[in-house]
Amino acid sequence: MVSLETLPQEIFNRIALALDVADLGSLAQVSRSLCKMARCDDLWIERVSADFGDREVIVELLAESGVDISELLDATTDLVPWRLPHSYQHGDRIPADPTYTGHGLRCYRERLARVAPTSEDEYVDRVKHSEAEIDRVKLMLREGPQASEEVFVEAAFRLVLVQEWFPASAECYYLWALICYMRNTLKPALAFLSIAHDINSDFAPVHELQAEVQSMANGVFGVAGQAPLLDESCSGPSPQLAKALALIFNHFDRDRDGVLNMSELGAVVRVTNGQPAPPAMITQIVGTFGGQIPSRSGRKVAGWDLGSLTNFYVAQTMQDPQETRQDMAKFGFDPHTLCKV
């Protein structure tokens, strides 16, 4: 008959995570073996994430959006540790029995003490401070997508400080999602919004942003068999769109010099707009996405190269993915599969 003491630590951890902390404490008193297993560092680090929010997930989702808060996290003394010490993780100066050092349990106890104020006055002070931090973050985000990377990093980090005290703050996850959305990274934004919804399904701003981001994601990544327009990070074209754009570029590059000159670019715009474009418009889009491009002969030509055409459609797709699919149809491609018709 299998007993808890004979289970692998990993299996025991799965069972222990389903127990209340009080019940886990009672289980640890049954025997020395169970007491040791219940002190496993990995178990309590996972418990910190389960009960107070998975900070590793927060850091990773933000990093996917180009918002790296790791340096600020490493430098601050305002946060309770939430993972094993760096030396344990990388195999340096490992103690005789590193799995049961007690570090994980200390992390949990310190985090529990952090979210449980000792008095009503302390709780009120924390609420006021957190509200002030959130208001400051909202003010920072008013700059919109044009905000600098430093602004997004500081805003995201300040939300971590709030979440330290209030791990069940749906507003923190909502604002992290908004940061990701402003950075044009849809999947991390949706992941944050899913967590926010799980915390508080009645928080209206989550529903509104979730609907907007999901609609954009459906257009960008496709639904019901549609080919995606962009890659996972939304920073470049999908393979299907990249192939279509290469064919379009080669078709309109009549002189085969590797540059769509003003005249050739005008022919592209004529197809998408259905009428000739004013010269001033062509000059403007050349300046925005292209410039003086070296041709295959070495002569610089005012226009677009393939990278310019690609950058234009990545930018347009993040504004209106349906317009990109409509353009592909006008160029003779199936708007769903992006294959040449």
Coordinates of C-alpha atoms in Angstrom, one line a residue:
M1 CA 0.0 0.0 0.0
V2 CA 1.4 3.4 -1.0
S3 CA 1.8 5.9 1.8
L4 CA 2.5 9.6 1.6
E5 CA 6.0 9.1 2.9
T6 CA 7.0 7.0 0.0
L7 CA 5.7 9.4 -2.7
P8 CA 8.2 11.3 -4.8
Q9 CA 8.6 14.9 -3.6
E10 CA 7.0 16.2 -6.8
I11 CA 3.9 14.2 -6.3
F12 CA 3.7 15.1 -2.7
N13 CA 3.9 18.8 -3.6
R14 CA 0.9 18.4 -6.0
I15 CA -1.2 17.0 -3.2
A16 CA 0.1 19.5 -0.6
L17 CA -0.8 22.5 -2.9
A18 CA -4.4 21.4 -2.8
L19 CA -4.5 21.6 1.0
D20 CA -5.1 24.6 3.2
V21 CA -1.9 25.9 4.9
A22 CA -3.4 24.8 8.3
D23 CA -4.1 21.3 7.1
L24 CA -0.6 21.1 5.6
G25 CA 0.8 22.1 9.0
S26 CA -1.2 19.3 10.7
L27 CA 0.1 16.8 8.1
A28 CA 3.7 17.8 8.9
Q29 CA 3.2 16.8 12.5
V30 CA 2.3 13.2 11.7
S31 CA 5.9 12.0 11.2
R32 CA 9.4 13.2 10.7
S33 CA 9.3 12.1 7.0
L34 CA 6.2 14.1 6.3
C35 CA 7.6 17.0 8.3
K36 CA 10.6 17.1 6.0
M37 CA 8.6 16.7 2.9
A38 CA 6.3 19.5 4.0
R39 CA 9.3 21.8 4.3
C40 CA 10.4 21.4 0.7
D41 CA 11.6 24.7 -0.7
D42 CA 9.9 24.2 -4.1
L43 CA 6.6 23.4 -2.4
W44 CA 6.5 26.7 -0.5
I45 CA 7.8 28.8 -3.4
E46 CA 4.9 27.3 -5.5
R47 CA 2.6 28.1 -2.6
V48 CA 3.8 31.7 -2.6
S49 CA 2.8 31.9 -6.3
A50 CA -0.5 30.2 -5.8
D51 CA -1.6 32.3 -2.8
F52 CA -0.1 35.6 -3.6
G53 CA 0.4 35.7 -7.4
D54 CA 3.1 34.3 -9.6
R55 CA 5.7 37.0 -9.9
E56 CA 7.8 35.0 -12.3
V57 CA 4.8 34.9 -14.7
I58 CA 4.4 38.7 -14.3
V59 CA 8.1 39.3 -15.0
E60 CA 8.0 37.0 -18.1
L61 CA 4.8 38.5 -19.6
L62 CA 6.2 42.0 -19.2
A63 CA 9.5 40.9 -20.7
E64 CA 7.6 39.5 -23.8
S65 CA 6.4 43.1 -24.2
G66 CA 9.9 44.6 -24.0
V67 CA 9.3 45.8 -20.4
D68 CA 12.2 44.4 -18.3
I69 CA 11.8 45.1 -14.6
S70 CA 14.3 42.5 -13.5
E71 CA 17.0 45.1 -12.6
L72 CA 14.6 47.1 -10.4
L73 CA 13.4 43.9 -8.7
D74 CA 16.9 42.8 -8.0
A75 CA 17.8 46.3 -6.6
T76 CA 14.8 46.9 -4.4
T77 CA 14.6 45.9 -0.7
D78 CA 10.8 46.6 -0.6
L79 CA 9.8 43.1 -1.7
V80 CA 9.7 39.8 0.1
P81 CA 11.8 37.1 -1.8
W82 CA 9.6 34.9 -3.9
R83 CA 12.2 32.4 -5.3
L84 CA 15.2 30.4 -4.3
P85 CA 18.4 32.4 -3.8
H86 CA 20.4 32.9 -7.0
S87 CA 23.2 30.7 -5.8
Y88 CA 20.9 27.8 -5.2
Q89 CA 19.4 28.1 -8.7
H90 CA 22.8 28.1 -10.5
G91 CA 24.5 25.4 -8.4
D92 CA 27.1 27.6 -6.5
R93 CA 27.8 27.0 -2.8
I94 CA 24.9 24.5 -2.6
P95 CA 24.3 23.3 1.0
A96 CA 24.3 19.6 1.8
D97 CA 20.5 19.3 1.4
P98 CA 19.3 22.4 -0.7
T99 CA 15.8 21.1 -1.3
Y100 CA 14.9 21.5 2.4
T101 CA 16.8 24.6 3.5
G102 CA 13.7 26.3 4.9
H103 CA 14.1 29.3 2.5
G104 CA 10.8 28.6 0.8
L105 CA 8.8 28.4 4.0
R106 CA 10.5 31.6 5.2
C107 CA 9.4 33.3 1.9
Y108 CA 5.8 32.2 2.5
R109 CA 5.7 33.4 6.1
E110 CA 7.2 36.8 5.2
R111 CA 4.8 37.3 2.4
L112 CA 1.9 36.3 4.5
A113 CA 3.0 38.8 7.1
R114 CA 3.3 41.4 4.4
V115 CA -0.4 41.0 3.3
A116 CA -1.8 40.8 6.8
P117 CA -1.5 44.2 8.5
T118 CA -1.2 44.2 12.2
S119 CA -3.7 47.0 12.8
E120 CA -6.6 48.8 11.1
D121 CA -4.4 52.0 10.9
E122 CA -1.7 50.1 9.1
Y123 CA -4.3 48.7 6.6
V124 CA -5.7 52.2 6.0
D125 CA -2.2 53.5 5.3
R126 CA -1.5 50.7 2.9
V127 CA -4.7 51.4 1.0
K128 CA -3.9 55.1 0.7
H129 CA -0.3 54.5 -0.4
S130 CA -1.4 51.9 -3.0
E131 CA -4.2 54.1 -4.4
A132 CA -1.6 56.9 -4.7
E133 CA 0.8 54.5 -6.6
I134 CA -2.0 53.4 -8.9
D135 CA -3.0 57.0 -9.6
R136 CA 0.6 57.8 -10.4
V137 CA 0.8 54.8 -12.8
K138 CA -2.4 55.9 -14.6
L139 CA -0.9 59.4 -15.0
M140 CA 2.3 57.9 -16.5
L141 CA 0.3 55.8 -18.9
R142 CA -1.6 58.8 -20.2
E143 CA 1.4 59.3 -22.6
G144 CA 0.0 56.3 -24.4
P145 CA 2.0 54.0 -26.8
Q146 CA 4.4 56.9 -27.4
A147 CA 5.7 56.7 -23.8
S148 CA 9.3 55.8 -23.5
E149 CA 10.5 52.3 -22.4
E150 CA 11.7 53.8 -19.1
V151 CA 8.1 55.0 -18.4
F152 CA 6.6 51.6 -19.0
V153 CA 9.3 49.9 -16.9
E154 CA 8.8 52.3 -13.9
A155 CA 5.0 52.0 -14.2
A156 CA 5.1 48.2 -14.3
F157 CA 7.5 48.1 -11.3
R158 CA 5.3 50.4 -9.2
L159 CA 2.4 48.0 -9.8
V160 CA 4.6 45.2 -8.4
L161 CA 5.0 47.2 -5.2
V162 CA 1.2 47.5 -4.9
Q163 CA 0.7 43.8 -5.6
E164 CA 3.1 43.0 -2.8
W165 CA 0.5 44.3 -0.3
F166 CA -2.6 43.5 -2.3
P167 CA -2.0 40.3 -4.3
A168 CA -5.7 40.1 -5.2
S169 CA -5.7 43.5 -6.9
A170 CA -7.4 43.0 -10.3
E171 CA -6.5 46.6 -11.2
C172 CA -2.8 45.8 -11.1
Y173 CA -3.2 43.0 -13.6
Y174 CA -5.5 45.2 -15.7
L175 CA -2.9 47.9 -15.8
W176 CA -0.1 45.4 -16.7
A177 CA -2.4 44.3 -19.5
L178 CA -2.8 47.9 -20.7
I179 CA 0.9 48.3 -20.7
C180 CA 1.3 45.2 -22.9
Y181 CA -1.5 46.4 -25.2
M182 CA 0.2 49.8 -25.6
R183 CA 3.4 47.9 -26.5
N184 CA 1.5 46.0 -29.2
T185 CA 1.9 42.6 -27.6
L186 CA -1.5 41.0 -27.6
K187 CA -1.0 37.6 -26.1
P188 CA 0.7 38.9 -22.9
A189 CA -2.1 41.4 -22.5
L190 CA -4.7 38.7 -22.8
A191 CA -2.9 36.6 -20.2
F192 CA -2.9 39.4 -17.7
L193 CA -6.6 40.1 -18.4
S194 CA -7.4 36.4 -17.8
I195 CA -5.7 36.6 -14.4
A196 CA -7.6 39.8 -13.6
H197 CA -10.9 38.2 -14.6
D198 CA -10.2 35.2 -12.3
I199 CA -9.5 37.6 -9.4
N200 CA -12.6 39.8 -9.9
S201 CA -15.0 38.9 -12.7
D202 CA -17.1 42.0 -11.9
F203 CA -14.3 44.5 -12.6
A204 CA -15.8 46.3 -15.7
P205 CA -12.5 47.7 -17.2
V206 CA -11.2 44.2 -17.6
H207 CA -14.2 43.2 -19.7
E208 CA -13.9 46.3 -21.9
L209 CA -10.2 45.9 -22.5
Q210 CA -10.5 42.2 -23.0
A211 CA -13.1 42.6 -25.7
E212 CA -10.9 45.2 -27.5
V213 CA -7.7 43.1 -27.3
Q214 CA -9.4 39.9 -28.2
S215 CA -11.0 41.5 -31.3
M216 CA -7.6 42.8 -32.3
A217 CA -6.0 39.4 -31.7
N218 CA -8.6 37.7 -33.8
G219 CA -7.9 40.0 -36.7
V220 CA -4.1 39.8 -36.3
F221 CA -3.8 36.0 -35.6
G222 CA -6.9 34.9 -37.6
V223 CA -9.9 32.8 -36.7
A224 CA -11.7 29.9 -38.3
G225 CA -8.7 28.8 -40.4
Q226 CA -7.4 32.2 -41.3
A227 CA -3.7 32.6 -41.7
P228 CA -2.1 35.0 -39.1
L229 CA -0.9 38.4 -40.3
L230 CA 1.8 38.9 -37.8
D231 CA 4.2 36.7 -35.7
E232 CA 3.6 35.9 -32.1
S233 CA 5.3 39.1 -30.8
C234 CA 3.4 41.3 -33.3
S235 CA 6.7 42.8 -34.2
G236 CA 7.0 41.3 -37.7
P237 CA 4.9 39.6 -40.4
S238 CA 3.8 36.0 -40.3
P239 CA 5.5 33.7 -42.8
Q240 CA 2.3 33.8 -44.9
L241 CA 2.2 37.6 -45.0
A242 CA 6.0 37.9 -45.5
K243 CA 5.7 35.6 -48.6
A244 CA 2.7 37.6 -50.0
L245 CA 4.5 40.9 -49.5
A246 CA 7.6 39.6 -51.2
L247 CA 5.5 38.7 -54.3
I248 CA 3.8 42.0 -54.2
F249 CA 7.1 43.9 -54.0
N250 CA 8.6 41.9 -56.9
H251 CA 5.4 42.5 -59.0
F252 CA 5.6 46.3 -58.6
D253 CA 9.4 46.6 -58.8
R254 CA 9.2 47.0 -62.6
D255 CA 12.9 48.0 -63.1
R256 CA 14.1 45.2 -60.7
D257 CA 16.4 47.6 -58.8
G258 CA 15.2 46.5 -55.4
V259 CA 13.4 49.8 -54.7
L260 CA 9.8 50.8 -55.3
N261 CA 10.4 54.3 -56.7
M262 CA 7.9 57.1 -56.5
S263 CA 6.1 55.9 -59.6
E264 CA 6.1 52.3 -58.6
L265 CA 4.9 53.2 -55.2
G266 CA 2.1 55.2 -56.7
A267 CA 1.0 52.1 -58.6
V268 CA 0.8 50.2 -55.3
V269 CA -1.3 53.0 -53.7
R270 CA -3.5 53.1 -56.7
V271 CA -4.4 49.4 -56.2
T272 CA -5.2 49.8 -52.5
N273 CA -7.0 53.1 -52.7
G274 CA -8.7 52.6 -56.1
Q275 CA -7.5 55.9 -57.4
P276 CA -4.2 57.7 -58.1
A277 CA -2.6 59.2 -55.0
P278 CA -1.5 62.9 -55.0
P279 CA 2.3 63.3 -55.3
A280 CA 2.4 64.9 -51.8
M281 CA 0.9 61.7 -50.3
I282 CA 3.5 59.6 -52.0
T283 CA 6.3 61.9 -50.7
Q284 CA 4.9 61.6 -47.2
I285 CA 4.7 57.8 -47.1
V286 CA 8.2 57.6 -48.6
G287 CA 9.5 59.8 -45.8
T288 CA 7.6 57.8 -43.1
F289 CA 8.6 54.3 -44.0
G290 CA 11.4 54.7 -46.6
G291 CA 13.7 57.3 -47.8
Q292 CA 16.8 57.4 -50.0
I293 CA 17.3 53.7 -50.6
P294 CA 20.4 52.2 -52.3
S295 CA 19.3 50.4 -55.4
R296 CA 21.0 47.3 -56.8
S297 CA 23.1 49.6 -59.1
G298 CA 24.3 51.5 -56.1
R299 CA 22.4 54.6 -56.9
K300 CA 20.1 55.9 -54.1
V301 CA 16.5 56.1 -55.0
A302 CA 13.6 57.8 -53.1
G303 CA 11.2 55.1 -52.3
W304 CA 10.6 51.8 -50.4
D305 CA 12.6 48.6 -50.2
L306 CA 10.9 45.3 -49.1
G307 CA 11.6 46.2 -45.4
S308 CA 9.7 49.5 -45.9
L309 CA 6.7 47.7 -47.4
T310 CA 6.8 45.1 -44.6
N311 CA 7.1 47.8 -41.8
F312 CA 4.1 49.6 -43.3
Y313 CA 1.9 46.6 -43.2
V314 CA 3.0 45.6 -39.7
A315 CA 2.0 49.1 -38.5
Q316 CA -1.3 49.1 -40.5
T317 CA -2.2 45.6 -39.2
M318 CA -1.8 46.8 -35.6
Q319 CA -4.2 49.6 -36.3
D320 CA -6.7 47.7 -38.5
P321 CA -6.0 44.1 -39.4
Q322 CA -9.1 43.9 -41.6
E323 CA -7.7 46.6 -43.8
T324 CA -4.6 44.6 -44.4
R325 CA -6.6 41.5 -45.4
Q326 CA -8.7 43.7 -47.7
D327 CA -5.5 45.0 -49.3
M328 CA -4.2 41.5 -49.8
A329 CA -7.5 40.7 -51.7
K330 CA -6.9 43.7 -53.9
F331 CA -3.5 42.4 -54.7
G332 CA -4.9 39.1 -55.8
F333 CA -4.5 37.1 -52.6
D334 CA -7.0 35.1 -50.6
P335 CA -7.7 37.4 -47.6
H336 CA -8.1 34.3 -45.3
T337 CA -5.2 32.1 -46.4
L338 CA -3.0 34.8 -47.9
C339 CA -2.3 32.5 -50.8
K340 CA -2.1 33.8 -54.4
V341 CA -5.5 33.3 -56.1

